[in-house]
Amino acid sequence: MNVLKFGGTSVGSAQRMKDVVRLVSKRGKNIVVLSAMSGTTNSLVEISDYLYKKNLSGAKETINALESKYMDTISQLYDTAEYREKAITDVKARFDFIRSFNKDIFTLFEEKEILAQGELLSTTLINHYMHEQGINSLLIPALDFMRTDKNAEPDSEYIQKKLTAILDENPDVDLYLTQGYICRNAYGEIDNLQRGGSDYTASLIGAAIKADEIEIWTDIDGMHNNDPRYVEGTKPVSQLHFEEAAELAYFGAKILHPTCVLPAKLNNIPVRLLNTMQPDAPGTLIYNTSATHTIKAVAAKDNITAIKIKSGRMLLAYGFLRKVFEIFETHRTAIDMIVTSEVGVSVTIDNERNIQPILDDLKKFGTVTIDRDMVIICVVGDLEWQNRGFEAEVVNALKDIPVRMISYGGSNYNISLLVRKEDKIQALKNLSKHLFS
Ligand code: ASP
Ligand code: MG
């Protein structure tokens, strides 16, 4: 059995919903995970915001606008009055429920109930449409099996037990349908897995049922080998290691968040990124083993600040780095890249919120210089150190560009380089030309 997850844009209109249903109906008995229609969760956040601020008319207006969007979708989705009526009744009930939050108290609990409505709406609409199309689908409510524990972490044992029981009790269906993102917490209250959490749902379900594969369907044909906004002729990467995917995600590539795929990684379940617009394209396969002896992709992260601390005291001293790192820890600032020499250390950070106190403290230890508006270029692939020549190729591709820092050897999958913002596009282009053509 596979898990097939469709994001907000993939179910963003009546036509898209029809496309999704056609696609999944050909694929056999799988579990289909759906996000809310695109824009819905944002609207629900806005509604909650009005309710927090006791602006009932603002809330009402937003609710009405959202409801009419759903009514439009219904009018375009169904062929028969029978199913249109069913859908209208269910959608109206959901919106009446949202409207009922007009009383004095509005807290996090109420907000979470409102945020849950998006996925409840999309799955209801699609389940009715599947039935109208003669597909014997079963909607299994995520709130019956998706649960977090007292630490707000998914309760994998509970999820597995509950979900397998539900599947065992309902063997005679064509496919199962469920909501992404929503869950219950340890106290049984409605909760969620954070924004964008439907991918996490898919990965948790995949792990729970030991799926053959988890498919994440979006509107791009997998992870590209460079940023298509800046470089022409980028291509989808056919295979990535989970660690490579994690590096790329961190460095700004539009790809799954590493925590979302952790359950899949730990259970050795392949994750495939696919495109609803081009369902036959192979997409990108992310797994615990991957093609070796190749460099796979490049990504860039903007707004990086490099800080160099030079100190005579660092010479032959131990404990210097600890003192430097402690300063960043005290000021709650994460370090991305680190490069050291015997007389100095350079680090990068991606937010300057606490830069002044950091600099003040660092100056107690040495001479501090700072370079702003820098960009980290991250190259991933088989960069295991005993391979020959890959790191040389990367550096060679950037031979005409001033490089402020290079970091290599931190993992087997990555080499990072820090360049100026104005050199970013050229750097990305040179790397593509050198490595992928
Ligand atoms: N609907 C939720 C959101 O917009 C979850 C998701 O789409 O993954 O964040
Ligand atoms: Mg080497």
mmCIF file with all atom_site columns, N, CA, C and O in Angstrom, residues 19-56:
data_model
loop_
_atom_site.group_PDB
_atom_site.id
_atom_site.type_symbol
_atom_site.label_atom_id
_atom_site.label_alt_id
_atom_site.label_comp_id
_atom_site.label_asym_id
_atom_site.label_entity_id
_atom_site.label_seq_id
_atom_site.pdbx_PDB_ins_code
_atom_site.Cartn_x
_atom_site.Cartn_y
_atom_site.Cartn_z
_atom_site.occupancy
_atom_site.B_iso_or_equiv
_atom_site.pdbx_formal_charge
_atom_site.auth_seq_id
_atom_site.auth_comp_id
_atom_site.auth_asym_id
_atom_site.auth_atom_id
_atom_site.pdbx_PDB_model_num
ATOM 1   N N  . ASP A 1 19 ? -9.061  16.184 -11.188 1.00 0.00 ? 19 ASP A N  1
ATOM 2   C CA . ASP A 1 19 ? -7.802  15.598 -11.669 1.00 0.00 ? 19 ASP A CA 1
ATOM 3   C C  . ASP A 1 19 ? -7.214  14.642 -10.629 1.00 0.00 ? 19 ASP A C  1
ATOM 4   O O  . ASP A 1 19 ? -6.750  13.556 -10.966 1.00 0.00 ? 19 ASP A O  1
ATOM 5   N N  . VAL A 1 20 ? -7.248  15.080 -9.372  1.00 0.00 ? 20 VAL A N  1
ATOM 6   C CA . VAL A 1 20 ? -6.696  14.238 -8.303  1.00 0.00 ? 20 VAL A CA 1
ATOM 7   C C  . VAL A 1 20 ? -7.475  12.924 -8.208  1.00 0.00 ? 20 VAL A C  1
ATOM 8   O O  . VAL A 1 20 ? -6.887  11.844 -8.116  1.00 0.00 ? 20 VAL A O  1
ATOM 9   N N  . VAL A 1 21 ? -8.791  13.023 -8.279  1.00 0.00 ? 21 VAL A N  1
ATOM 10  C CA . VAL A 1 21 ? -9.615  11.812 -8.144  1.00 0.00 ? 21 VAL A CA 1
ATOM 11  C C  . VAL A 1 21 ? -9.344  10.863 -9.316  1.00 0.00 ? 21 VAL A C  1
ATOM 12  O O  . VAL A 1 21 ? -9.203  9.651  -9.128  1.00 0.00 ? 21 VAL A O  1
ATOM 13  N N  . ARG A 1 22 ? -9.209  11.428 -10.513 1.00 0.00 ? 22 ARG A N  1
ATOM 14  C CA . ARG A 1 22 ? -8.915  10.570 -11.667 1.00 0.00 ? 22 ARG A CA 1
ATOM 15  C C  . ARG A 1 22 ? -7.579  9.859  -11.451 1.00 0.00 ? 22 ARG A C  1
ATOM 16  O O  . ARG A 1 22 ? -7.437  8.664  -11.674 1.00 0.00 ? 22 ARG A O  1
ATOM 17  N N  . LEU A 1 23 ? -6.625  10.649 -10.988 1.00 0.00 ? 23 LEU A N  1
ATOM 18  C CA . LEU A 1 23 ? -5.280  10.100 -10.780 1.00 0.00 ? 23 LEU A CA 1
ATOM 19  C C  . LEU A 1 23 ? -5.272  8.978  -9.733  1.00 0.00 ? 23 LEU A C  1
ATOM 20  O O  . LEU A 1 23 ? -4.735  7.893  -9.978  1.00 0.00 ? 23 LEU A O  1
ATOM 21  N N  . VAL A 1 24 ? -5.877  9.223  -8.580  1.00 0.00 ? 24 VAL A N  1
ATOM 22  C CA . VAL A 1 24 ? -5.781  8.217  -7.515  1.00 0.00 ? 24 VAL A CA 1
ATOM 23  C C  . VAL A 1 24 ? -6.656  6.998  -7.798  1.00 0.00 ? 24 VAL A C  1
ATOM 24  O O  . VAL A 1 24 ? -6.350  5.895  -7.343  1.00 0.00 ? 24 VAL A O  1
ATOM 25  N N  . SER A 1 25 ? -7.722  7.195  -8.578  1.00 0.00 ? 25 SER A N  1
ATOM 26  C CA . SER A 1 25 ? -8.629  6.062  -8.821  1.00 0.00 ? 25 SER A CA 1
ATOM 27  C C  . SER A 1 25 ? -7.964  4.988  -9.677  1.00 0.00 ? 25 SER A C  1
ATOM 28  O O  . SER A 1 25 ? -8.359  3.834  -9.642  1.00 0.00 ? 25 SER A O  1
ATOM 29  N N  . LYS A 1 26 ? -6.931  5.393  -10.413 1.00 0.00 ? 26 LYS A N  1
ATOM 30  C CA . LYS A 1 26 ? -6.229  4.408  -11.243 1.00 0.00 ? 26 LYS A CA 1
ATOM 31  C C  . LYS A 1 26 ? -5.132  3.674  -10.480 1.00 0.00 ? 26 LYS A C  1
ATOM 32  O O  . LYS A 1 26 ? -4.489  2.783  -11.018 1.00 0.00 ? 26 LYS A O  1
ATOM 33  N N  . ARG A 1 27 ? -4.907  4.100  -9.243  1.00 0.00 ? 27 ARG A N  1
ATOM 34  C CA . ARG A 1 27 ? -3.714  3.629  -8.550  1.00 0.00 ? 27 ARG A CA 1
ATOM 35  C C  . ARG A 1 27 ? -3.963  2.511  -7.545  1.00 0.00 ? 27 ARG A C  1
ATOM 36  O O  . ARG A 1 27 ? -3.046  2.059  -6.875  1.00 0.00 ? 27 ARG A O  1
ATOM 37  N N  . GLY A 1 28 ? -5.224  2.109  -7.375  1.00 0.00 ? 28 GLY A N  1
ATOM 38  C CA . GLY A 1 28 ? -5.482  0.988  -6.473  1.00 0.00 ? 28 GLY A CA 1
ATOM 39  C C  . GLY A 1 28 ? -5.720  1.418  -5.041  1.00 0.00 ? 28 GLY A C  1
ATOM 40  O O  . GLY A 1 28 ? -5.923  2.603  -4.754  1.00 0.00 ? 28 GLY A O  1
ATOM 41  N N  . LYS A 1 29 ? -5.662  0.417  -4.157  1.00 0.00 ? 29 LYS A N  1
ATOM 42  C CA . LYS A 1 29 ? -6.073  0.639  -2.770  1.00 0.00 ? 29 LYS A CA 1
ATOM 43  C C  . LYS A 1 29 ? -4.948  1.251  -1.950  1.00 0.00 ? 29 LYS A C  1
ATOM 44  O O  . LYS A 1 29 ? -4.087  0.564  -1.415  1.00 0.00 ? 29 LYS A O  1
ATOM 45  N N  . ASN A 1 30 ? -4.958  2.561  -1.875  1.00 0.00 ? 30 ASN A N  1
ATOM 46  C CA . ASN A 1 30 ? -3.934  3.288  -1.149  1.00 0.00 ? 30 ASN A CA 1
ATOM 47  C C  . ASN A 1 30 ? -4.585  4.206  -0.133  1.00 0.00 ? 30 ASN A C  1
ATOM 48  O O  . ASN A 1 30 ? -5.806  4.311  -0.083  1.00 0.00 ? 30 ASN A O  1
ATOM 49  N N  . ILE A 1 31 ? -3.754  4.884  0.650   1.00 0.00 ? 31 ILE A N  1
ATOM 50  C CA . ILE A 1 31 ? -4.279  5.918  1.553   1.00 0.00 ? 31 ILE A CA 1
ATOM 51  C C  . ILE A 1 31 ? -3.963  7.282  0.946   1.00 0.00 ? 31 ILE A C  1
ATOM 52  O O  . ILE A 1 31 ? -2.798  7.592  0.666   1.00 0.00 ? 31 ILE A O  1
ATOM 53  N N  . VAL A 1 32 ? -5.008  8.058  0.731   1.00 0.00 ? 32 VAL A N  1
ATOM 54  C CA . VAL A 1 32 ? -4.844  9.383  0.138   1.00 0.00 ? 32 VAL A CA 1
ATOM 55  C C  . VAL A 1 32 ? -4.957  10.435 1.249   1.00 0.00 ? 32 VAL A C  1
ATOM 56  O O  . VAL A 1 32 ? -5.951  10.450 1.982   1.00 0.00 ? 32 VAL A O  1
ATOM 57  N N  . VAL A 1 33 ? -3.933  11.266 1.376   1.00 0.00 ? 33 VAL A N  1
ATOM 58  C CA . VAL A 1 33 ? -3.917  12.322 2.395   1.00 0.00 ? 33 VAL A CA 1
ATOM 59  C C  . VAL A 1 33 ? -4.103  13.663 1.699   1.00 0.00 ? 33 VAL A C  1
ATOM 60  O O  . VAL A 1 33 ? -3.396  13.959 0.728   1.00 0.00 ? 33 VAL A O  1
ATOM 61  N N  . LEU A 1 34 ? -5.045  14.463 2.182   1.00 0.00 ? 34 LEU A N  1
ATOM 62  C CA . LEU A 1 34 ? -5.308  15.745 1.524   1.00 0.00 ? 34 LEU A CA 1
ATOM 63  C C  . LEU A 1 34 ? -5.052  16.928 2.448   1.00 0.00 ? 34 LEU A C  1
ATOM 64  O O  . LEU A 1 34 ? -5.358  16.882 3.638   1.00 0.00 ? 34 LEU A O  1
ATOM 65  N N  . SER A 1 35 ? -4.514  17.989 1.864   1.00 0.00 ? 35 SER A N  1
ATOM 66  C CA . SER A 1 35 ? -4.447  19.293 2.540   1.00 0.00 ? 35 SER A CA 1
ATOM 67  C C  . SER A 1 35 ? -5.780  20.011 2.361   1.00 0.00 ? 35 SER A C  1
ATOM 68  O O  . SER A 1 35 ? -6.644  19.558 1.620   1.00 0.00 ? 35 SER A O  1
ATOM 69  N N  . ALA A 1 36 ? -5.882  21.156 3.003   1.00 0.00 ? 36 ALA A N  1
ATOM 70  C CA . ALA A 1 36 ? -7.004  22.058 2.739   1.00 0.00 ? 36 ALA A CA 1
ATOM 71  C C  . ALA A 1 36 ? -6.798  22.687 1.363   1.00 0.00 ? 36 ALA A C  1
ATOM 72  O O  . ALA A 1 36 ? -5.676  22.748 0.865   1.00 0.00 ? 36 ALA A O  1
ATOM 73  N N  . MET A 1 37 ? -7.888  23.156 0.738   1.00 0.00 ? 37 MET A N  1
ATOM 74  C CA . MET A 1 37 ? -7.752  23.900 -0.515  1.00 0.00 ? 37 MET A CA 1
ATOM 75  C C  . MET A 1 37 ? -6.812  25.088 -0.280  1.00 0.00 ? 37 MET A C  1
ATOM 76  O O  . MET A 1 37 ? -6.833  25.689 0.794   1.00 0.00 ? 37 MET A O  1
ATOM 77  N N  . SER A 1 38 ? -5.999  25.414 -1.290  1.00 0.00 ? 38 SER A N  1
ATOM 78  C CA . SER A 1 38 ? -5.021  26.484 -1.089  1.00 0.00 ? 38 SER A CA 1
ATOM 79  C C  . SER A 1 38 ? -5.731  27.767 -0.668  1.00 0.00 ? 38 SER A C  1
ATOM 80  O O  . SER A 1 38 ? -6.794  28.106 -1.179  1.00 0.00 ? 38 SER A O  1
ATOM 81  N N  . GLY A 1 39 ? -5.151  28.463 0.277   1.00 0.00 ? 39 GLY A N  1
ATOM 82  C CA . GLY A 1 39 ? -5.723  29.711 0.777   1.00 0.00 ? 39 GLY A CA 1
ATOM 83  C C  . GLY A 1 39 ? -6.640  29.527 1.973   1.00 0.00 ? 39 GLY A C  1
ATOM 84  O O  . GLY A 1 39 ? -6.845  30.458 2.752   1.00 0.00 ? 39 GLY A O  1
ATOM 85  N N  . THR A 1 40 ? -7.180  28.316 2.137   1.00 0.00 ? 40 THR A N  1
ATOM 86  C CA . THR A 1 40 ? -8.157  28.126 3.206   1.00 0.00 ? 40 THR A CA 1
ATOM 87  C C  . THR A 1 40 ? -7.546  28.283 4.594   1.00 0.00 ? 40 THR A C  1
ATOM 88  O O  . THR A 1 40 ? -8.075  29.023 5.435   1.00 0.00 ? 40 THR A O  1
ATOM 89  N N  . THR A 1 41 ? -6.424  27.608 4.837   1.00 0.00 ? 41 THR A N  1
ATOM 90  C CA . THR A 1 41 ? -5.850  27.690 6.190   1.00 0.00 ? 41 THR A CA 1
ATOM 91  C C  . THR A 1 41 ? -5.468  29.131 6.511   1.00 0.00 ? 41 THR A C  1
ATOM 92  O O  . THR A 1 41 ? -5.678  29.594 7.634   1.00 0.00 ? 41 THR A O  1
ATOM 93  N N  . ASN A 1 42 ? -4.950  29.846 5.521   1.00 0.00 ? 42 ASN A N  1
ATOM 94  C CA . ASN A 1 42 ? -4.651  31.266 5.754   1.00 0.00 ? 42 ASN A CA 1
ATOM 95  C C  . ASN A 1 42 ? -5.913  32.038 6.140   1.00 0.00 ? 42 ASN A C  1
ATOM 96  O O  . ASN A 1 42 ? -5.886  32.867 7.040   1.00 0.00 ? 42 ASN A O  1
ATOM 97  N N  . SER A 1 43 ? -7.025  31.771 5.445   1.00 0.00 ? 43 SER A N  1
ATOM 98  C CA . SER A 1 43 ? -8.274  32.457 5.793   1.00 0.00 ? 43 SER A CA 1
ATOM 99  C C  . SER A 1 43 ? -8.722  32.086 7.204   1.00 0.00 ? 43 SER A C  1
ATOM 100 O O  . SER A 1 43 ? -9.220  32.933 7.954   1.00 0.00 ? 43 SER A O  1
ATOM 101 N N  . LEU A 1 44 ? -8.543  30.823 7.572   1.00 0.00 ? 44 LEU A N  1
ATOM 102 C CA . LEU A 1 44 ? -8.957  30.399 8.916   1.00 0.00 ? 44 LEU A CA 1
ATOM 103 C C  . LEU A 1 44 ? -8.086  31.062 9.991   1.00 0.00 ? 44 LEU A C  1
ATOM 104 O O  . LEU A 1 44 ? -8.581  31.410 11.076  1.00 0.00 ? 44 LEU A O  1
ATOM 105 N N  . VAL A 1 45 ? -6.816  31.272 9.656   1.00 0.00 ? 45 VAL A N  1
ATOM 106 C CA . VAL A 1 45 ? -5.934  32.002 10.578  1.00 0.00 ? 45 VAL A CA 1
ATOM 107 C C  . VAL A 1 45 ? -6.442  33.438 10.734  1.00 0.00 ? 45 VAL A C  1
ATOM 108 O O  . VAL A 1 45 ? -6.510  33.989 11.835  1.00 0.00 ? 45 VAL A O  1
ATOM 109 N N  . GLU A 1 46 ? -6.843  34.028 9.610   1.00 0.00 ? 46 GLU A N  1
ATOM 110 C CA . GLU A 1 46 ? -7.340  35.407 9.617   1.00 0.00 ? 46 GLU A CA 1
ATOM 111 C C  . GLU A 1 46 ? -8.628  35.508 10.442  1.00 0.00 ? 46 GLU A C  1
ATOM 112 O O  . GLU A 1 46 ? -8.796  36.434 11.247  1.00 0.00 ? 46 GLU A O  1
ATOM 113 N N  . ILE A 1 47 ? -9.511  34.545 10.242  1.00 0.00 ? 47 ILE A N  1
ATOM 114 C CA . ILE A 1 47 ? -10.763 34.529 11.001  1.00 0.00 ? 47 ILE A CA 1
ATOM 115 C C  . ILE A 1 47 ? -10.464 34.452 12.500  1.00 0.00 ? 47 ILE A C  1
ATOM 116 O O  . ILE A 1 47 ? -11.014 35.204 13.307  1.00 0.00 ? 47 ILE A O  1
ATOM 117 N N  . SER A 1 48 ? -9.542  33.557 12.861  1.00 0.00 ? 48 SER A N  1
ATOM 118 C CA . SER A 1 48 ? -9.183  33.413 14.279  1.00 0.00 ? 48 SER A CA 1
ATOM 119 C C  . SER A 1 48 ? -8.609  34.718 14.821  1.00 0.00 ? 48 SER A C  1
ATOM 120 O O  . SER A 1 48 ? -8.888  35.111 15.959  1.00 0.00 ? 48 SER A O  1
ATOM 121 N N  . ASP A 1 49 ? -7.819  35.382 13.976  1.00 0.00 ? 49 ASP A N  1
ATOM 122 C CA . ASP A 1 49 ? -7.225  36.633 14.393  1.00 0.00 ? 49 ASP A CA 1
ATOM 123 C C  . ASP A 1 49 ? -8.299  37.678 14.709  1.00 0.00 ? 49 ASP A C  1
ATOM 124 O O  . ASP A 1 49 ? -8.236  38.375 15.719  1.00 0.00 ? 49 ASP A O  1
ATOM 125 N N  . TYR A 1 50 ? -9.307  37.753 13.848  1.00 0.00 ? 50 TYR A N  1
ATOM 126 C CA . TYR A 1 50 ? -10.429 38.668 14.129  1.00 0.00 ? 50 TYR A CA 1
ATOM 127 C C  . TYR A 1 50 ? -11.130 38.286 15.429  1.00 0.00 ? 50 TYR A C  1
ATOM 128 O O  . TYR A 1 50 ? -11.516 39.141 16.222  1.00 0.00 ? 50 TYR A O  1
ATOM 129 N N  . LEU A 1 51 ? -11.294 36.978 15.644  1.00 0.00 ? 51 LEU A N  1
ATOM 130 C CA . LEU A 1 51 ? -12.005 36.535 16.842  1.00 0.00 ? 51 LEU A CA 1
ATOM 131 C C  . LEU A 1 51 ? -11.196 36.824 18.104  1.00 0.00 ? 51 LEU A C  1
ATOM 132 O O  . LEU A 1 51 ? -11.752 37.214 19.132  1.00 0.00 ? 51 LEU A O  1
ATOM 133 N N  . TYR A 1 52 ? -9.862  36.673 18.015  1.00 0.00 ? 52 TYR A N  1
ATOM 134 C CA . TYR A 1 52 ? -9.009  37.053 19.148  1.00 0.00 ? 52 TYR A CA 1
ATOM 135 C C  . TYR A 1 52 ? -9.220  38.530 19.477  1.00 0.00 ? 52 TYR A C  1
ATOM 136 O O  . TYR A 1 52 ? -9.243  38.934 20.615  1.00 0.00 ? 52 TYR A O  1
ATOM 137 N N  . LYS A 1 53 ? -9.351  39.329 18.382  1.00 0.00 ? 53 LYS A N  1
ATOM 138 C CA . LYS A 1 53 ? -9.442  40.771 18.585  1.00 0.00 ? 53 LYS A CA 1
ATOM 139 C C  . LYS A 1 53 ? -10.870 41.238 18.799  1.00 0.00 ? 53 LYS A C  1
ATOM 140 O O  . LYS A 1 53 ? -11.131 42.427 18.814  1.00 0.00 ? 53 LYS A O  1
ATOM 141 N N  . LYS A 1 54 ? -11.772 40.268 18.929  1.00 0.00 ? 54 LYS A N  1
ATOM 142 C CA . LYS A 1 54 ? -13.196 40.566 19.165  1.00 0.00 ? 54 LYS A CA 1
ATOM 143 C C  . LYS A 1 54 ? -13.804 41.411 18.048  1.00 0.00 ? 54 LYS A C  1
ATOM 144 O O  . LYS A 1 54 ? -14.738 42.165 18.272  1.00 0.00 ? 54 LYS A O  1
ATOM 145 N N  . ASN A 1 55 ? -13.238 41.294 16.858  1.00 0.00 ? 55 ASN A N  1
ATOM 146 C CA . ASN A 1 55 ? -13.814 41.994 15.714  1.00 0.00 ? 55 ASN A CA 1
ATOM 147 C C  . ASN A 1 55 ? -14.743 41.022 14.984  1.00 0.00 ? 55 ASN A C  1
ATOM 148 O O  . ASN A 1 55 ? -14.361 40.350 14.031  1.00 0.00 ? 55 ASN A O  1
ATOM 149 N N  . LEU A 1 56 ? -15.983 40.942 15.466  1.00 0.00 ? 56 LEU A N  1
ATOM 150 C CA . LEU A 1 56 ? -16.910 39.930 14.949  1.00 0.00 ? 56 LEU A CA 1
ATOM 151 C C  . LEU A 1 56 ? -17.306 40.195 13.504  1.00 0.00 ? 56 LEU A C  1
ATOM 152 O O  . LEU A 1 56 ? -17.504 39.273 12.722  1.00 0.00 ? 56 LEU A O  1
#
